[in-house]
Amino acid sequence: MEKEHTYRVTAWWTSGQTGITKSSSAPNAIHFAAPAQFGGLEGRWTPEDMLLSAVASCFTTTFQAVASYSKFEFIDLEVAIEGNVAKTSSGYCFTRIVIHPRLRVSHEGAQARALELLKKVKGLCLVTRALAVPQEFDAQVEVRNTVLVS
């Protein structure tokens, strides 16, 4: 397996209060909007939903990989994520993200191992570890045929 992988996502503001985002690895685009609390539309994915979905799906796929590697059998895993956004002195930001995994196993003897694996996965999930990664910014502003690069 390669040591580095690159993923690409592009988003476009389409009109009014909506946009679309598309991944280079998936055929379907996702329609999104700002949250209704910020003047967006009801019934659309929001950036906040997508961030929490990334945490939930990463935790789920990481657990599956760890369980498989550990030869640990389970019946079902459901991961609910709760995120709080609050206004701070620097603007709105996530102030808390809580991961609520619910794992079903076939017998009582598997509970301790299950909890151990869940805790291990919390530290291995790429998305939760990435939330603290430094970000780079590479902006471009175009005016007709002229490009301004930051």
PDB file of C-alpha atoms in Angstrom:
ATOM      1  CA  MET A   1       0.000   0.000   0.000  1.00  0.00           C
ATOM      2  CA  GLU A   2       1.231   3.488  -0.819  1.00  0.00           C
ATOM      3  CA  LYS A   3       2.354   5.706   2.054  1.00  0.00           C
ATOM      4  CA  GLU A   4       0.493   8.797   0.866  1.00  0.00           C
ATOM      5  CA  HIS A   5      -2.922   9.287  -0.718  1.00  0.00           C
ATOM      6  CA  THR A   6      -4.525  12.447  -2.066  1.00  0.00           C
ATOM      7  CA  TYR A   7      -8.264  13.116  -2.025  1.00  0.00           C
ATOM      8  CA  ARG A   8      -9.977  15.964  -3.845  1.00  0.00           C
ATOM      9  CA  VAL A   9     -13.338  17.614  -3.284  1.00  0.00           C
ATOM     10  CA  THR A  10     -14.669  20.659  -5.102  1.00  0.00           C
ATOM     11  CA  ALA A  11     -17.623  22.825  -4.096  1.00  0.00           C
ATOM     12  CA  TRP A  12     -19.563  25.394  -6.128  1.00  0.00           C
ATOM     13  CA  TRP A  13     -22.101  27.949  -4.961  1.00  0.00           C
ATOM     14  CA  THR A  14     -24.966  27.399  -7.380  1.00  0.00           C
ATOM     15  CA  SER A  15     -27.557  30.061  -6.563  1.00  0.00           C
ATOM     16  CA  GLY A  16     -29.434  31.680  -3.719  1.00  0.00           C
ATOM     17  CA  GLN A  17     -28.587  29.724  -0.601  1.00  0.00           C
ATOM     18  CA  THR A  18     -27.364  26.455  -2.134  1.00  0.00           C
ATOM     19  CA  GLY A  19     -24.290  24.824  -3.571  1.00  0.00           C
ATOM     20  CA  ILE A  20     -22.998  21.440  -4.653  1.00  0.00           C
ATOM     21  CA  THR A  21     -19.890  19.508  -3.757  1.00  0.00           C
ATOM     22  CA  LYS A  22     -18.324  16.622  -5.625  1.00  0.00           C
ATOM     23  CA  SER A  23     -15.551  14.206  -4.816  1.00  0.00           C
ATOM     24  CA  SER A  24     -13.104  12.909  -7.388  1.00  0.00           C
ATOM     25  CA  SER A  25     -13.769   9.409  -6.029  1.00  0.00           C
ATOM     26  CA  ALA A  26     -17.587   9.347  -6.116  1.00  0.00           C
ATOM     27  CA  PRO A  27     -20.033   9.784  -9.009  1.00  0.00           C
ATOM     28  CA  ASN A  28     -22.754  11.717  -7.160  1.00  0.00           C
ATOM     29  CA  ALA A  29     -22.661  15.330  -6.052  1.00  0.00           C
ATOM     30  CA  ILE A  30     -24.080  16.458  -2.705  1.00  0.00           C
ATOM     31  CA  HIS A  31     -26.332  19.490  -2.573  1.00  0.00           C
ATOM     32  CA  PHE A  32     -25.651  21.646   0.466  1.00  0.00           C
ATOM     33  CA  ALA A  33     -26.712  24.904   2.062  1.00  0.00           C
ATOM     34  CA  ALA A  34     -25.792  27.002   5.025  1.00  0.00           C
ATOM     35  CA  PRO A  35     -27.619  25.843   8.175  1.00  0.00           C
ATOM     36  CA  ALA A  36     -31.122  27.235   8.605  1.00  0.00           C
ATOM     37  CA  GLN A  37     -29.863  29.032  11.749  1.00  0.00           C
ATOM     38  CA  PHE A  38     -27.588  31.058   9.470  1.00  0.00           C
ATOM     39  CA  GLY A  39     -30.156  31.812   6.770  1.00  0.00           C
ATOM     40  CA  GLY A  40     -29.734  28.603   4.791  1.00  0.00           C
ATOM     41  CA  LEU A  41     -32.335  26.184   3.512  1.00  0.00           C
ATOM     42  CA  GLU A  42     -33.991  23.371   5.443  1.00  0.00           C
ATOM     43  CA  GLY A  43     -33.594  19.860   4.094  1.00  0.00           C
ATOM     44  CA  ARG A  44     -30.066  20.178   2.695  1.00  0.00           C
ATOM     45  CA  TRP A  45     -26.781  18.869   3.966  1.00  0.00           C
ATOM     46  CA  THR A  46     -24.739  21.599   5.660  1.00  0.00           C
ATOM     47  CA  PRO A  47     -20.960  21.830   6.024  1.00  0.00           C
ATOM     48  CA  GLU A  48     -21.494  21.088   9.719  1.00  0.00           C
ATOM     49  CA  ASP A  49     -23.469  17.925   8.863  1.00  0.00           C
ATOM     50  CA  MET A  50     -20.753  16.820   6.455  1.00  0.00           C
ATOM     51  CA  LEU A  51     -18.005  17.325   9.051  1.00  0.00           C
ATOM     52  CA  LEU A  52     -19.901  15.260  11.620  1.00  0.00           C
ATOM     53  CA  SER A  53     -20.706  12.664   8.956  1.00  0.00           C
ATOM     54  CA  ALA A  54     -17.000  12.439   8.162  1.00  0.00           C
ATOM     55  CA  VAL A  55     -16.260  11.752  11.833  1.00  0.00           C
ATOM     56  CA  ALA A  56     -18.996   9.089  12.046  1.00  0.00           C
ATOM     57  CA  SER A  57     -18.091   7.339   8.810  1.00  0.00           C
ATOM     58  CA  CYS A  58     -14.366   7.410   9.584  1.00  0.00           C
ATOM     59  CA  PHE A  59     -14.956   5.936  13.038  1.00  0.00           C
ATOM     60  CA  THR A  60     -17.168   3.222  11.521  1.00  0.00           C
ATOM     61  CA  THR A  61     -14.746   2.237   8.753  1.00  0.00           C
ATOM     62  CA  THR A  62     -11.766   2.360  11.110  1.00  0.00           C
ATOM     63  CA  PHE A  63     -13.563   0.110  13.597  1.00  0.00           C
ATOM     64  CA  GLN A  64     -14.378  -2.364  10.827  1.00  0.00           C
ATOM     65  CA  ALA A  65     -10.716  -2.476   9.800  1.00  0.00           C
ATOM     66  CA  VAL A  66      -9.444  -2.870  13.376  1.00  0.00           C
ATOM     67  CA  ALA A  67     -12.055  -5.524  14.207  1.00  0.00           C
ATOM     68  CA  SER A  68     -11.200  -7.456  11.059  1.00  0.00           C
ATOM     69  CA  TYR A  69      -7.468  -7.262  11.760  1.00  0.00           C
ATOM     70  CA  SER A  70      -8.105  -8.336  15.377  1.00  0.00           C
ATOM     71  CA  LYS A  71     -10.440 -11.136  14.273  1.00  0.00           C
ATOM     72  CA  PHE A  72     -13.123  -9.610  16.506  1.00  0.00           C
ATOM     73  CA  GLU A  73     -16.667 -10.435  15.462  1.00  0.00           C
ATOM     74  CA  PHE A  74     -19.538  -8.085  16.203  1.00  0.00           C
ATOM     75  CA  ILE A  75     -23.188  -7.924  15.264  1.00  0.00           C
ATOM     76  CA  ASP A  76     -23.723  -4.231  14.597  1.00  0.00           C
ATOM     77  CA  LEU A  77     -22.098  -0.836  15.063  1.00  0.00           C
ATOM     78  CA  GLU A  78     -24.012   2.442  15.089  1.00  0.00           C
ATOM     79  CA  VAL A  79     -22.079   5.675  15.552  1.00  0.00           C
ATOM     80  CA  ALA A  80     -24.007   8.813  16.453  1.00  0.00           C
ATOM     81  CA  ILE A  81     -22.128  12.102  16.486  1.00  0.00           C
ATOM     82  CA  GLU A  82     -23.198  15.258  18.265  1.00  0.00           C
ATOM     83  CA  GLY A  83     -21.513  18.578  17.619  1.00  0.00           C
ATOM     84  CA  ASN A  84     -22.010  21.892  19.375  1.00  0.00           C
ATOM     85  CA  VAL A  85     -21.375  25.174  17.573  1.00  0.00           C
ATOM     86  CA  ALA A  86     -21.169  28.365  19.602  1.00  0.00           C
ATOM     87  CA  LYS A  87     -20.213  31.961  19.032  1.00  0.00           C
ATOM     88  CA  THR A  88     -16.783  32.748  20.422  1.00  0.00           C
ATOM     89  CA  SER A  89     -14.667  35.897  20.382  1.00  0.00           C
ATOM     90  CA  SER A  90     -13.243  34.847  16.997  1.00  0.00           C
ATOM     91  CA  GLY A  91     -16.596  33.809  15.479  1.00  0.00           C
ATOM     92  CA  TYR A  92     -18.667  30.638  15.383  1.00  0.00           C
ATOM     93  CA  CYS A  93     -16.794  27.381  15.883  1.00  0.00           C
ATOM     94  CA  PHE A  94     -17.291  23.817  17.004  1.00  0.00           C
ATOM     95  CA  THR A  95     -16.847  23.797  20.749  1.00  0.00           C
ATOM     96  CA  ARG A  96     -17.484  20.095  21.257  1.00  0.00           C
ATOM     97  CA  ILE A  97     -17.866  16.907  19.259  1.00  0.00           C
ATOM     98  CA  VAL A  98     -19.131  13.807  21.066  1.00  0.00           C
ATOM     99  CA  ILE A  99     -18.818  10.348  19.549  1.00  0.00           C
ATOM    100  CA  HIS A 100     -21.514   7.895  20.669  1.00  0.00           C
ATOM    101  CA  PRO A 101     -20.651   4.433  19.328  1.00  0.00           C
ATOM    102  CA  ARG A 102     -23.095   1.640  20.129  1.00  0.00           C
ATOM    103  CA  LEU A 103     -21.612  -1.771  19.442  1.00  0.00           C
ATOM    104  CA  ARG A 104     -23.586  -5.010  19.667  1.00  0.00           C
ATOM    105  CA  VAL A 105     -21.736  -8.244  20.339  1.00  0.00           C
ATOM    106  CA  SER A 106     -23.028 -11.793  20.588  1.00  0.00           C
ATOM    107  CA  HIS A 107     -21.984 -12.622  24.165  1.00  0.00           C
ATOM    108  CA  GLU A 108     -21.074 -11.009  27.481  1.00  0.00           C
ATOM    109  CA  GLY A 109     -17.494 -12.247  27.331  1.00  0.00           C
ATOM    110  CA  ALA A 110     -16.788  -9.972  24.359  1.00  0.00           C
ATOM    111  CA  GLN A 111     -17.728  -6.730  26.130  1.00  0.00           C
ATOM    112  CA  ALA A 112     -14.312  -5.875  27.591  1.00  0.00           C
ATOM    113  CA  ARG A 113     -12.521  -6.522  24.291  1.00  0.00           C
ATOM    114  CA  ALA A 114     -15.185  -4.530  22.438  1.00  0.00           C
ATOM    115  CA  LEU A 115     -14.691  -1.506  24.689  1.00  0.00           C
ATOM    116  CA  GLU A 116     -10.919  -1.799  24.306  1.00  0.00           C
ATOM    117  CA  LEU A 117     -11.229  -1.792  20.487  1.00  0.00           C
ATOM    118  CA  LEU A 118     -13.652   1.163  20.518  1.00  0.00           C
ATOM    119  CA  LYS A 119     -11.193   3.199  22.594  1.00  0.00           C
ATOM    120  CA  LYS A 120      -8.345   2.208  20.278  1.00  0.00           C
ATOM    121  CA  VAL A 121     -10.328   3.317  17.218  1.00  0.00           C
ATOM    122  CA  LYS A 122     -10.984   6.717  18.812  1.00  0.00           C
ATOM    123  CA  GLY A 123      -7.240   7.351  18.604  1.00  0.00           C
ATOM    124  CA  LEU A 124      -6.835   5.915  15.095  1.00  0.00           C
ATOM    125  CA  CYS A 125      -9.639   7.669  13.199  1.00  0.00           C
ATOM    126  CA  LEU A 126      -8.000   9.843  10.517  1.00  0.00           C
ATOM    127  CA  VAL A 127     -10.740  12.470  10.527  1.00  0.00           C
ATOM    128  CA  THR A 128     -10.733  13.144  14.277  1.00  0.00           C
ATOM    129  CA  ARG A 129      -6.937  13.327  14.219  1.00  0.00           C
ATOM    130  CA  ALA A 130      -7.103  15.723  11.238  1.00  0.00           C
ATOM    131  CA  LEU A 131      -9.329  18.228  13.007  1.00  0.00           C
ATOM    132  CA  ALA A 132      -6.227  19.659  14.684  1.00  0.00           C
ATOM    133  CA  VAL A 133      -3.952  19.532  11.633  1.00  0.00           C
ATOM    134  CA  PRO A 134      -2.510  22.846  10.436  1.00  0.00           C
ATOM    135  CA  GLN A 135      -4.229  24.104   7.310  1.00  0.00           C
ATOM    136  CA  GLU A 136      -2.709  25.673   4.240  1.00  0.00           C
ATOM    137  CA  PHE A 137      -4.384  28.397   2.226  1.00  0.00           C
ATOM    138  CA  ASP A 138      -3.802  28.826  -1.515  1.00  0.00           C
ATOM    139  CA  ALA A 139      -6.262  31.427  -2.804  1.00  0.00           C
ATOM    140  CA  GLN A 140      -6.758  32.737  -6.337  1.00  0.00           C
ATOM    141  CA  VAL A 141      -8.853  35.664  -7.469  1.00  0.00           C
ATOM    142  CA  GLU A 142      -9.600  35.868 -11.177  1.00  0.00           C
ATOM    143  CA  VAL A 143     -10.720  38.904 -13.149  1.00  0.00           C
ATOM    144  CA  ARG A 144     -11.532  37.748 -16.646  1.00  0.00           C
ATOM    145  CA  ASN A 145      -8.136  36.595 -17.941  1.00  0.00           C
ATOM    146  CA  THR A 146      -6.003  37.886 -15.048  1.00  0.00           C
ATOM    147  CA  VAL A 147      -5.214  35.687 -12.025  1.00  0.00           C
ATOM    148  CA  LEU A 148      -4.083  36.972  -8.613  1.00  0.00           C
ATOM    149  CA  VAL A 149      -2.377  34.277  -6.494  1.00  0.00           C
ATOM    150  CA  SER A 150      -1.878  34.593  -2.750  1.00  0.00           C
TER     151      SER A 150
END
